[in-house]
Amino acid sequence: MQPQSKEERVHSVFEKIYSRYDSMNSIISFQQHRLWRRDVMKRMNVQKGDQTLDVCCGTGDWTMSLADQVGSSGKVIGLDFSVNMLSVGIKKKLAARMKQVEFEHGNAMDLPFDDNQFDYVTIGFGLRNVPDYLQVLKEMQRVVKPGGKVVCLETSQPTNPVFKRLYYFYFGKVMPLFGKFFAKSYEEYSWLHESAKDFPGKMELKDMFEQAGLKNVKIKSYTGGAAAMHMGEKPLS
């Protein structure tokens, strides 16, 4: 039996944990992920009528936050390759009666959109799960309008040695146990530790943003470097 590719393994993980994903996010991040995203949204300054794309949208939390910002005159598309995760997002859309939201099944490595289409393209805690980080950033850069912004909120690599040891102990030992007890998914939450551990640090990811053709890349760290925002702008020409 051949080993699973990263793409196959990630798909399997999220198809299994979708029903408890939102509640587990709150448990394992101690609700911090909501505060981080709220701060990122302030920095983005999304306007009414904007066209936005949320890549690797999962259950649509960030997608729905964007929908609040763009209003009924704007549009938000949430894209993910897990049908089960999207099913949760669709329920949120129907409950909120937000016609400006669409959810699409698709691959972040090959976005099914024309060039220069969106004012903002976001990815929240999804970049670490793709096979090729730079390819996804290039695709996000391709579909954002000139002058538009690509925004990533993701786990990062703490720089303080003491906090870094605690961080990796938590991700490697404690979080999978939370997954086992609260979501009956020890192996799936062990994978989240692997993906976070191998993800590039802040400056390396900034370099990738620039390699993808983005400029004026801004970085904001959260909770001792446990997470970070990267926001880059597509040149006007």
Short mmCIF file of C-alpha atoms in Angstrom, two decimals, residues 34-131:
data_model
loop_
_atom_site.label_atom_id
_atom_site.label_comp_id
_atom_site.label_asym_id
_atom_site.label_seq_id
_atom_site.Cartn_x
_atom_site.Cartn_y
_atom_site.Cartn_z
CA ARG A 34 -11.18 34.78 16.94
CA LEU A 35 -9.23 37.68 18.47
CA TRP A 36 -6.41 37.26 15.95
CA ARG A 37 -8.83 37.30 13.01
CA ARG A 38 -10.67 40.34 14.38
CA ASP A 39 -7.39 42.28 14.52
CA VAL A 40 -6.45 41.17 10.98
CA MET A 41 -9.84 42.36 9.69
CA LYS A 42 -9.24 45.79 11.22
CA ARG A 43 -5.89 46.00 9.46
CA MET A 44 -7.43 44.93 6.14
CA ASN A 45 -10.10 47.65 6.21
CA VAL A 46 -12.49 45.84 3.84
CA GLN A 47 -15.10 48.18 2.32
CA LYS A 48 -18.76 47.78 1.39
CA GLY A 49 -19.06 46.45 -2.15
CA ASP A 50 -15.64 44.76 -2.19
CA GLN A 51 -15.14 41.44 -3.97
CA THR A 52 -13.29 38.92 -1.79
CA LEU A 53 -12.10 35.33 -1.94
CA ASP A 54 -11.41 33.14 1.10
CA VAL A 55 -9.10 30.27 0.08
CA CYS A 56 -9.07 27.03 2.11
CA CYS A 57 -12.13 28.48 3.82
CA GLY A 58 -12.97 25.32 5.78
CA THR A 59 -16.23 25.82 7.66
CA GLY A 60 -16.47 29.43 6.52
CA ASP A 61 -15.77 31.43 9.69
CA TRP A 62 -13.58 34.00 7.94
CA THR A 63 -15.82 33.88 4.86
CA MET A 64 -18.81 34.96 6.94
CA SER A 65 -16.79 37.70 8.68
CA LEU A 66 -15.84 39.06 5.27
CA ALA A 67 -19.49 38.93 4.20
CA ASP A 68 -20.39 41.19 7.13
CA GLN A 69 -17.80 43.70 5.94
CA VAL A 70 -18.62 43.76 2.20
CA GLY A 71 -22.37 43.97 2.82
CA SER A 72 -25.13 43.13 0.38
CA SER A 73 -23.46 45.13 -2.42
CA GLY A 74 -20.27 43.05 -2.22
CA LYS A 75 -19.43 39.41 -2.80
CA VAL A 76 -17.48 36.74 -0.95
CA ILE A 77 -16.51 33.34 -2.28
CA GLY A 78 -15.30 30.66 0.12
CA LEU A 79 -13.31 27.89 -1.58
CA ASP A 80 -12.22 24.57 -0.10
CA PHE A 81 -11.46 21.05 -1.31
CA SER A 82 -13.30 19.32 1.55
CA VAL A 83 -16.98 18.90 0.72
CA ASN A 84 -17.77 18.07 4.34
CA MET A 85 -16.12 21.26 5.62
CA LEU A 86 -18.01 23.30 3.00
CA SER A 87 -21.29 21.75 4.13
CA VAL A 88 -20.86 23.47 7.51
CA GLY A 89 -20.17 26.81 5.83
CA ILE A 90 -23.26 26.47 3.65
CA LYS A 91 -25.39 25.94 6.77
CA LYS A 92 -23.94 29.15 8.25
CA LYS A 93 -24.77 31.05 5.06
CA LEU A 94 -28.36 29.79 5.02
CA ALA A 95 -28.83 30.60 8.72
CA ALA A 96 -27.50 34.15 8.19
CA ARG A 97 -29.42 34.59 4.90
CA MET A 98 -26.42 36.22 3.27
CA LYS A 99 -26.91 36.24 -0.49
CA GLN A 100 -23.49 37.83 -1.02
CA VAL A 101 -21.76 34.56 0.04
CA GLU A 102 -20.97 31.63 -2.25
CA PHE A 103 -19.14 28.43 -1.37
CA GLU A 104 -17.24 26.53 -4.06
CA HIS A 105 -15.44 23.21 -4.14
CA GLY A 106 -11.97 23.72 -5.59
CA ASN A 107 -8.20 23.42 -5.28
CA ALA A 108 -6.09 26.26 -3.85
CA MET A 109 -3.19 25.16 -6.08
CA ASP A 110 -5.23 25.94 -9.22
CA LEU A 111 -7.87 28.56 -8.43
CA PRO A 112 -10.86 28.43 -10.83
CA PHE A 113 -11.03 32.21 -11.28
CA ASP A 114 -9.89 34.80 -13.82
CA ASP A 115 -6.89 37.06 -13.23
CA ASN A 116 -7.38 40.36 -11.37
CA GLN A 117 -10.84 39.53 -10.01
CA PHE A 118 -10.82 40.22 -6.23
CA ASP A 119 -10.06 43.16 -3.95
CA TYR A 120 -8.86 40.81 -1.18
CA VAL A 121 -7.84 37.17 -1.15
CA THR A 122 -7.48 35.57 2.27
CA ILE A 123 -6.30 32.26 3.68
CA GLY A 124 -6.73 31.47 7.38
CA PHE A 125 -4.95 28.48 8.93
CA GLY A 126 -5.00 26.72 5.59
CA LEU A 127 -1.67 27.52 3.92
CA ARG A 128 0.21 25.01 6.10
CA ASN A 129 -2.01 22.24 4.73
CA VAL A 130 -1.28 22.68 1.01
CA PRO A 131 1.40 20.73 -0.91
#
